[in-house]
Short mmCIF file of C-alpha atoms in Angstrom, two decimals:
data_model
loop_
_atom_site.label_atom_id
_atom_site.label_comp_id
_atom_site.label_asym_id
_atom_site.label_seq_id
_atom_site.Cartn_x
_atom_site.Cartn_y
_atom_site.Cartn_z
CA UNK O 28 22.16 77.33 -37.35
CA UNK O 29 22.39 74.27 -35.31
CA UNK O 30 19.44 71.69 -35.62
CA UNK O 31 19.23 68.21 -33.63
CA UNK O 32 18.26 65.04 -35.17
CA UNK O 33 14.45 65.97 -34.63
CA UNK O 34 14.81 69.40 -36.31
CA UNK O 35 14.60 71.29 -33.00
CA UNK O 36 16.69 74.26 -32.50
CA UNK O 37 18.92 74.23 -29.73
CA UNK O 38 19.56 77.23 -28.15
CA UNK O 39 18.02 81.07 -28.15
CA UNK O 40 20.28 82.24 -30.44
CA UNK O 41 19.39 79.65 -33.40
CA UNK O 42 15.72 80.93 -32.76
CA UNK O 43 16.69 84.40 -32.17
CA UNK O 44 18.17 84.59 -35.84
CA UNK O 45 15.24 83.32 -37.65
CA UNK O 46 13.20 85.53 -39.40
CA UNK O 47 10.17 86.91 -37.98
CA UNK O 48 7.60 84.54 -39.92
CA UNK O 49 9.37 81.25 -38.72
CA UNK O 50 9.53 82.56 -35.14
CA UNK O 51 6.12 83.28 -34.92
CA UNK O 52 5.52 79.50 -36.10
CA UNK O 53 7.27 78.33 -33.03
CA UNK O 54 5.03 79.96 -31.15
CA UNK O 55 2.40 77.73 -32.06
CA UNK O 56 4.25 74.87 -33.15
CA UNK O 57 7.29 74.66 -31.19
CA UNK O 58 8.23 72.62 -28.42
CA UNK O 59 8.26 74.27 -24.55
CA UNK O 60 12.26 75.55 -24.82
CA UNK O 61 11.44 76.86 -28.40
CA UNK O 62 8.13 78.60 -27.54
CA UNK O 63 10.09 80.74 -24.60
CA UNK O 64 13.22 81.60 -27.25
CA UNK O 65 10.21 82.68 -29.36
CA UNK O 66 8.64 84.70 -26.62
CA UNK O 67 12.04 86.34 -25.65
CA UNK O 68 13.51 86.89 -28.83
CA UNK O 69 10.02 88.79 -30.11
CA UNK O 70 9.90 90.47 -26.77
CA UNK O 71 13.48 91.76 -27.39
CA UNK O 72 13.08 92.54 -31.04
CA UNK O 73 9.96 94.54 -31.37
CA UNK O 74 8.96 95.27 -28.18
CA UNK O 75 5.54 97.34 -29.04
CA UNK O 76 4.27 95.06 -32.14
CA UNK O 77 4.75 92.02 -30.66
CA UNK O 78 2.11 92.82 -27.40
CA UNK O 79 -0.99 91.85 -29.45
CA UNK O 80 0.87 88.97 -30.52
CA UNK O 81 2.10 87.68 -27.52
CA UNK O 82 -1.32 88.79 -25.80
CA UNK O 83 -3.17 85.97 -27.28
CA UNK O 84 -0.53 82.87 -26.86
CA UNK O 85 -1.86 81.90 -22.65
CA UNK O 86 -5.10 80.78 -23.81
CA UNK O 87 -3.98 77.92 -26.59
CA UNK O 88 -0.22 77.03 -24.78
CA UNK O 89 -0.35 73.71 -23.17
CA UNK O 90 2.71 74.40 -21.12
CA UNK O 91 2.60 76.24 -17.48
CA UNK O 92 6.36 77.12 -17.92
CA UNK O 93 5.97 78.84 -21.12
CA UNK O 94 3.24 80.57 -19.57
CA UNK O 95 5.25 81.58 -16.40
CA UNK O 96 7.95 82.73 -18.76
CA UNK O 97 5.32 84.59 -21.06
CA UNK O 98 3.93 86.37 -17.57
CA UNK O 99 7.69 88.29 -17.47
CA UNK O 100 7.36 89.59 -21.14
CA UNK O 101 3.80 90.58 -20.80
CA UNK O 102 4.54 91.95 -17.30
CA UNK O 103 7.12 94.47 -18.58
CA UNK O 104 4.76 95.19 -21.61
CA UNK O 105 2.12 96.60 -18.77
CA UNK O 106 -0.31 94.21 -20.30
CA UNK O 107 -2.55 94.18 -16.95
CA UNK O 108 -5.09 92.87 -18.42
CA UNK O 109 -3.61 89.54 -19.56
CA UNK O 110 -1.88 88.71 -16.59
CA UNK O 111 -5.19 89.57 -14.53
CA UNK O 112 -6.62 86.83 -16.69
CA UNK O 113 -4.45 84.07 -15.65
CA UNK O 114 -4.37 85.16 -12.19
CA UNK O 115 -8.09 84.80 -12.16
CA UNK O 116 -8.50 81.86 -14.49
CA UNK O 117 -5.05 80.09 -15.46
CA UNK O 118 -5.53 76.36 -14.27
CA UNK O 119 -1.76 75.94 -13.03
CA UNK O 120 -1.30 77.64 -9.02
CA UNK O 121 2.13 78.71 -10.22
CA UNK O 122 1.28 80.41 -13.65
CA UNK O 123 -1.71 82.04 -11.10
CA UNK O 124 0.81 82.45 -8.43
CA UNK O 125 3.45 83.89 -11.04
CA UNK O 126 0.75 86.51 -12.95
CA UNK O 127 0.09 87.96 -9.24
CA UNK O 128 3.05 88.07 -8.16
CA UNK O 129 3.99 90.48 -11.41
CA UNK O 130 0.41 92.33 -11.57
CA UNK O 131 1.25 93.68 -8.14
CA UNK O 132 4.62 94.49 -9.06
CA UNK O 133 3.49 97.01 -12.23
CA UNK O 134 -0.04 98.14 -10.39
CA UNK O 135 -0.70 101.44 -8.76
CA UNK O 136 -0.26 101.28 -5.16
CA UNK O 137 -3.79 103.21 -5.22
CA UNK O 138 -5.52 100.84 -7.14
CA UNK O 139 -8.90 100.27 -4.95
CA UNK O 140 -10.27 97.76 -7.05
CA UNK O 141 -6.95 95.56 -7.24
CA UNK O 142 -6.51 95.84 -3.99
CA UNK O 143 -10.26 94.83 -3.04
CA UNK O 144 -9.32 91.76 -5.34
CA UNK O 145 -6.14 90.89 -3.63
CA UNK O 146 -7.91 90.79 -0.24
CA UNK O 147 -10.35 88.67 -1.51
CA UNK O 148 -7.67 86.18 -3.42
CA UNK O 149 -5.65 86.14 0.33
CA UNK O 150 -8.41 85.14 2.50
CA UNK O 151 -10.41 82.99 0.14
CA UNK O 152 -8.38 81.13 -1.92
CA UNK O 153 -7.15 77.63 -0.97
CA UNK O 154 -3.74 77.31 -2.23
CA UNK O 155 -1.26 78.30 0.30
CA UNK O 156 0.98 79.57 -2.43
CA UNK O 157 -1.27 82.08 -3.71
CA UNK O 158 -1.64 83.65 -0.18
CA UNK O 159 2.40 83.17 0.28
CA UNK O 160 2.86 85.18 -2.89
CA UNK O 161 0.48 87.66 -2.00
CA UNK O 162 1.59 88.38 1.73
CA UNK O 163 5.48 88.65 0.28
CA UNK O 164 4.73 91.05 -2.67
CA UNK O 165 1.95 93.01 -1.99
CA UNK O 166 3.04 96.67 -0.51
CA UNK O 167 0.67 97.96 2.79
CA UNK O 168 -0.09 100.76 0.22
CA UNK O 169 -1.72 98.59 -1.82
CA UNK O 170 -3.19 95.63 0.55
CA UNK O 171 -4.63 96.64 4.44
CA UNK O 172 -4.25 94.07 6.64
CA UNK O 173 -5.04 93.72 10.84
CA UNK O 174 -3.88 91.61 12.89
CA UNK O 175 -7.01 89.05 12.49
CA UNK O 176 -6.51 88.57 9.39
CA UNK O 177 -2.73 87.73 9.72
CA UNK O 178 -3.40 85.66 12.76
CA UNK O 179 -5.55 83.43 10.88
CA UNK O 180 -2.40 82.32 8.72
CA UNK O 181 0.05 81.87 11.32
CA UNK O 182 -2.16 79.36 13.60
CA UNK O 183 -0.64 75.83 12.78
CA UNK O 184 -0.52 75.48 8.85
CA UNK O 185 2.27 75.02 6.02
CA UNK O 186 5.48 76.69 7.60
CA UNK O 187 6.12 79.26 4.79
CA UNK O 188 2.58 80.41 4.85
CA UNK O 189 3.20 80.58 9.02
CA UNK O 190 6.55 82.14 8.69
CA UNK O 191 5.72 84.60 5.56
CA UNK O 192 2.59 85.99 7.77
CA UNK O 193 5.15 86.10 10.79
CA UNK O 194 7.16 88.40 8.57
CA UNK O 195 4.37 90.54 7.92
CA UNK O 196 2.75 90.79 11.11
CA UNK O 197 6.67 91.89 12.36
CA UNK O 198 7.02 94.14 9.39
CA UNK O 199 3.43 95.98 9.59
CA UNK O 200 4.11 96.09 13.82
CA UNK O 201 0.81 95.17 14.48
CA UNK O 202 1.52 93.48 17.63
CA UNK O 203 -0.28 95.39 20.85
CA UNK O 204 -0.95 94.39 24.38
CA UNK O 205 -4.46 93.09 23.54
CA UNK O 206 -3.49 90.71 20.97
CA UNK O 207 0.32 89.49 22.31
CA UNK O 208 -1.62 86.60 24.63
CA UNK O 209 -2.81 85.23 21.02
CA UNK O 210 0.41 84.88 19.71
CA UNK O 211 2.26 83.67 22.50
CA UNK O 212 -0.62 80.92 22.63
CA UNK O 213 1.36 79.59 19.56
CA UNK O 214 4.90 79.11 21.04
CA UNK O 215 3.61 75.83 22.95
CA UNK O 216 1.18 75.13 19.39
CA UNK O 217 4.68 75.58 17.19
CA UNK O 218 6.42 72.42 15.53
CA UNK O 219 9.36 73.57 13.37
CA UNK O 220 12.00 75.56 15.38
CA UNK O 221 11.94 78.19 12.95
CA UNK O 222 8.77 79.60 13.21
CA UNK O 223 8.87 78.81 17.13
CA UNK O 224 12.17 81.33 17.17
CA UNK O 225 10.19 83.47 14.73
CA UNK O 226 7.74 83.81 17.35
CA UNK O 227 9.93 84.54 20.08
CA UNK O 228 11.88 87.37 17.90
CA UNK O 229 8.57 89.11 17.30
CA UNK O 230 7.73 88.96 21.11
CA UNK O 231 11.14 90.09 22.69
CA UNK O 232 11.36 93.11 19.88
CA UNK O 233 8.11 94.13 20.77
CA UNK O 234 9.03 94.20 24.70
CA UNK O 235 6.56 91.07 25.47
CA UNK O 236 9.41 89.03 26.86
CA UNK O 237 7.76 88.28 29.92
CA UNK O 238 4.73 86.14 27.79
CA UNK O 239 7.62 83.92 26.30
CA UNK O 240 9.19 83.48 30.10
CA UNK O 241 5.19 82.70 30.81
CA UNK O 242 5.03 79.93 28.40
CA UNK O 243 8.55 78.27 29.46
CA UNK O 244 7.89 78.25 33.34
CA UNK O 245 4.05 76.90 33.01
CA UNK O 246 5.18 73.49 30.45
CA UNK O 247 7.74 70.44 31.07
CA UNK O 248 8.80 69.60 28.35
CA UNK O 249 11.00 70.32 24.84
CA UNK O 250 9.37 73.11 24.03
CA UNK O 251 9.40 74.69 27.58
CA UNK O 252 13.42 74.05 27.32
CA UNK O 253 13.68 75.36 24.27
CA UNK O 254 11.34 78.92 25.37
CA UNK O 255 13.79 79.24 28.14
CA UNK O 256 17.20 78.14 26.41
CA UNK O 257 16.21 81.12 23.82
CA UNK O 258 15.76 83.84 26.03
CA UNK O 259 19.35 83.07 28.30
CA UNK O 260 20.78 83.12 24.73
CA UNK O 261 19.78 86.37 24.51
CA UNK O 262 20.90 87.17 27.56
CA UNK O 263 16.88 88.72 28.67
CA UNK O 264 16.71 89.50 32.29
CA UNK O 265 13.66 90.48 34.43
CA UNK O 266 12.83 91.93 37.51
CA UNK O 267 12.08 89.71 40.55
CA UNK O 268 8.72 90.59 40.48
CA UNK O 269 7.91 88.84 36.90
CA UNK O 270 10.02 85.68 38.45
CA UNK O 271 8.93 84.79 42.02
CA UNK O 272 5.72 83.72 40.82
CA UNK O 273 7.73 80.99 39.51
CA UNK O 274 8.87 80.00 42.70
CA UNK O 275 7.33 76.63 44.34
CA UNK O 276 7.17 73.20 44.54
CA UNK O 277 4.97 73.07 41.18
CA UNK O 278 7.48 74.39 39.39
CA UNK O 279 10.85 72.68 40.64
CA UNK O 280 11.10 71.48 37.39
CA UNK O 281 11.99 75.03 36.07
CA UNK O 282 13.96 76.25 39.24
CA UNK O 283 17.14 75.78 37.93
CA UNK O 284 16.59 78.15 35.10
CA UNK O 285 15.77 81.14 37.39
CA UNK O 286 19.17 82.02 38.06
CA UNK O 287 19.64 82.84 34.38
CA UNK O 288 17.15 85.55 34.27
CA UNK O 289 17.43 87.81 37.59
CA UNK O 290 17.84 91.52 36.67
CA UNK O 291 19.27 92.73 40.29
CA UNK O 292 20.20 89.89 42.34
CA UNK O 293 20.19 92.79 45.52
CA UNK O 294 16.84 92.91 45.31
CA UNK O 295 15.53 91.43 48.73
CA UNK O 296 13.21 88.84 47.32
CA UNK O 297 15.96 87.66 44.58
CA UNK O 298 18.83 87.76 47.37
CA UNK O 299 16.48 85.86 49.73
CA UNK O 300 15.91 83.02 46.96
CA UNK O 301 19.66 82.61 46.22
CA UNK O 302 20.02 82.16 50.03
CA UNK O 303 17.92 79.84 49.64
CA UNK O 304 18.14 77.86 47.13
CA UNK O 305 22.08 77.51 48.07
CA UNK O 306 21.72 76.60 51.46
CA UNK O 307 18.97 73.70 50.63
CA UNK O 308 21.76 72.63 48.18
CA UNK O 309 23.79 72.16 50.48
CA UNK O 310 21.85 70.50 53.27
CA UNK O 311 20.89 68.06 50.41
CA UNK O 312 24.48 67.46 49.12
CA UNK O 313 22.41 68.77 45.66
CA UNK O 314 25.00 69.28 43.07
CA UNK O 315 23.03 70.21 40.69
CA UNK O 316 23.00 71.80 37.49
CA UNK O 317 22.55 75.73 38.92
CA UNK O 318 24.52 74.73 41.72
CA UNK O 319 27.81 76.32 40.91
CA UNK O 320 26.00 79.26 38.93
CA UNK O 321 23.66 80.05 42.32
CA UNK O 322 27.24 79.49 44.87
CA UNK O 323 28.78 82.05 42.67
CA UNK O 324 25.93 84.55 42.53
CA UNK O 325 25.26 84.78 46.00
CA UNK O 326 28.69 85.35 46.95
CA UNK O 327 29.23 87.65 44.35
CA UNK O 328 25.53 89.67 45.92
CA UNK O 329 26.94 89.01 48.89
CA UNK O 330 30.15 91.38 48.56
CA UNK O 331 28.03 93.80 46.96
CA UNK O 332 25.49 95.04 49.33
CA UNK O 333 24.56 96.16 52.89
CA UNK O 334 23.67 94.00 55.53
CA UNK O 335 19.65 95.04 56.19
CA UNK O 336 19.13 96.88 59.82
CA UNK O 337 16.27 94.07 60.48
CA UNK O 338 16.86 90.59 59.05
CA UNK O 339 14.31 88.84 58.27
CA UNK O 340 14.17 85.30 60.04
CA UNK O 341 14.67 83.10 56.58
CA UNK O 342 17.48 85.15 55.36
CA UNK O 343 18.92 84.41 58.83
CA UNK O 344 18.53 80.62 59.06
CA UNK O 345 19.57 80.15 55.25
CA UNK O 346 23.15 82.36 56.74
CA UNK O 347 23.55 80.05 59.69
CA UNK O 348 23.02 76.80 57.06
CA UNK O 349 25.84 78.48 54.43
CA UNK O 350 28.15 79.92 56.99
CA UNK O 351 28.17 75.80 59.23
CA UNK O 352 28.93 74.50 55.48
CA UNK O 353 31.46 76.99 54.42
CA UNK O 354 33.57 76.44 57.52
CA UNK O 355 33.23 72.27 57.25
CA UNK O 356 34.33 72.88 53.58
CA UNK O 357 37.15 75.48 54.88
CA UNK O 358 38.37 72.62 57.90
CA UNK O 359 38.56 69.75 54.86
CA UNK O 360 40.39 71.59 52.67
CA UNK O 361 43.16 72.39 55.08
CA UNK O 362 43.68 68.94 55.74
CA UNK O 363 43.84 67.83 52.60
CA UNK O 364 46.98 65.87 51.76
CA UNK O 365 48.80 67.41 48.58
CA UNK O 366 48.00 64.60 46.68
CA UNK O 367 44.42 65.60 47.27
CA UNK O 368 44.84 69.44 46.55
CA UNK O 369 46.50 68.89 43.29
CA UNK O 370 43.28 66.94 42.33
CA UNK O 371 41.03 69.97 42.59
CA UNK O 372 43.55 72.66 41.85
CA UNK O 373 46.30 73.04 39.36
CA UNK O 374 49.03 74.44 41.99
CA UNK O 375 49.92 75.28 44.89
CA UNK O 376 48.91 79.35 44.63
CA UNK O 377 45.49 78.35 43.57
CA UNK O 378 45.25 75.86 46.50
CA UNK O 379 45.81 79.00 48.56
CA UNK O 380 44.05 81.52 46.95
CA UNK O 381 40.75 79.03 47.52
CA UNK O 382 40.96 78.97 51.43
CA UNK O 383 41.68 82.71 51.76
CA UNK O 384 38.90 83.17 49.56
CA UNK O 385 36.62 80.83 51.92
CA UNK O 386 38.23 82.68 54.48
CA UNK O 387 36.80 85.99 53.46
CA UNK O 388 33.65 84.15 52.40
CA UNK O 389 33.32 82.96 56.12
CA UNK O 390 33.66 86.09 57.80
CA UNK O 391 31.23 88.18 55.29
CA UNK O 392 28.41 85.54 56.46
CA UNK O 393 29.91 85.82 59.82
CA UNK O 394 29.34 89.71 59.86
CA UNK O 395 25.59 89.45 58.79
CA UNK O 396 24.86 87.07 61.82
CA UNK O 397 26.23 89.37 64.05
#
């Protein structure tokens, strides 16, 4: 047996080989390492006479870890009772926190009573870690919950407390048409970027992308970038008719995102807006940030559909706008000295390729204006 200068043993297995009388000293008399060998090695050795022991050691023991560690041995003893005690009474959050987290762990999922008093512990009591411990551990068996009671958690709080409910509102899929607007309210009230992606997860798995693309168009600022940087990660398209509301001078701050979430560039409306949208580019000398993305998808729907039996006058005069461009562009790259080709292009082939490929652009336009 090892003992330090201050006769104190020094590891579980000094206390573990004492006999039973001097253990059960330490449990009184020991210091806060001792006390938990004590607990452990009593737990380990006699498992069934030790309970009443061990039962009565919360209620004297200065020290909230020897209590946490006595919750684990009392926990796998079934003693309900104890642990119910602390949870209700214990003056430390974490030994309460700790005797819940176990008393839901050995209950019956079908224990009415427990699970009226874990209701009651999750909406009334004021430590956030209580109601984190509950919302993590506690099965739906044992503890109801509806979406207004969740909600109330999530609204802008301590993080975990916002991100454990998030969990459980995702997990218990208690998201439905009527209440989507409430949580979507909270992507523009969200300040840590987890829970703000949190949010967004939840939305897009339960088909409510359109309330996130809602959010993002309607603000100007980080969090509207970061709303509409999330969904073109995820690559979440939508139909025109969810996006041209988005389309106007109010929201030219946003315009440049569009591009990244059309569904069917054919459709009319979309085709019309990349005609559009490229051929004030142009007439502007705009270079901006969409620019080559919205050149490149209206050439691309170009190739790929029919030119309409009755044109409507817009599409026409955006056509007339591209097509006067497209041969200008076409005329100053044939003149170009080589010196000034080799600046854009890498070689001579690609050089080519580009004019024949303006070429063909030309006379696509060229066959819609007929």
């Amino acid at each position: 047996m090892t003992i330090n200068q201050v006769n104190r043993y020094n590891s579980f297995e000094d206390v573990n080989n004492l006999e039973e009388a001097k253990i059960n000293n330490l449990l009184e008399n020991g210091d806060g390492p001792e006390k938990v060998w004590a607990i452990w090695s009593l737990a380990l050795k006699k498992w069934k006479s030790s309970a009443s022991k061990l039962q009565s050691l919360p209620d004297g023991e200065p020290s909230s870890g020897v209590r946490r560690n006595l919750i684990v041995v009392l926990a796998g003893m079934q003693q309900s009772d104890v642990l119910y005690s602390l949870a209700k009474h214990d003056p430390d959050v974490s030994v309460r926190a700790d005797a819940l987290k176990y008393l839901i762990r050995i209950s019956d999922p079908n224990d009415e009573p427990f699970s009226e008093f874990l209701y009651k512990r999750l909406i009334n009591d004021s430590e956030n870690v209580i109601k984190i411990t509950i919302l993590k551990e506690a099965p739906e068996e044992l503890l109801t919950l509806s979406f207004n009671d969740i909600i109330t958690f999530i609204e802008p709080s301590d993080p975990a407390l916002q991100m454990v409910s998030l969990e459980q509102l995702d997990k218990r899929a208690l998201l439905d048409d009527e209440n989507a607007p409430a949580i979507a309210k909270l992507l523009l009230q969200a300040h840590d970027a987890s829970i703000l992606e949190k949010i967004m997860f939840i939305l897009i798995n339960g088909g409510r992308s359109e309330l996130i693309l809602d959010a993002g168009m309607l603000q100007e600022d980080k969090t509207n970038f970061d709303l509409l940087s999330y969904l073109a990660k995820q690559e979440i398209k939508f139909s025109w008719s969810s996006l041209q509301k988005f389309i106007g001078p109010e929201y030219n701050h946003n315009s440049h995102m569009i591009i990244d979430f059309i569904q069917n560039p054919t459709e009319p409306g979309a085709f019309l807006w990349l005609s559009t949208r490229y051929a004030q580019m142009l007439e502007l000398e705009s270079w901006e940030n969409d620019f080559f993305e919205i050149q490149k998808a209206f050439l691309e729907t170009l190739s790929g559909i029919d030119k309409p039996d009755h044109m409507i006058p817009a599409l026409n005069s955006n056509l007339q706008i591209i097509h006067k461009y497209m041969k200008v562009e076409l005329h100053d790259m044939q003149c170009w000295a080589k010196d000034e080709w080799m600046y854009e292009f890498d070689n001579e082939e690609d050089y080519e390729e580009a004019i024949l490929s303006n070429k063909a652009n030309i006379e696509a336009i060229k066959n819609w204006l007929k």
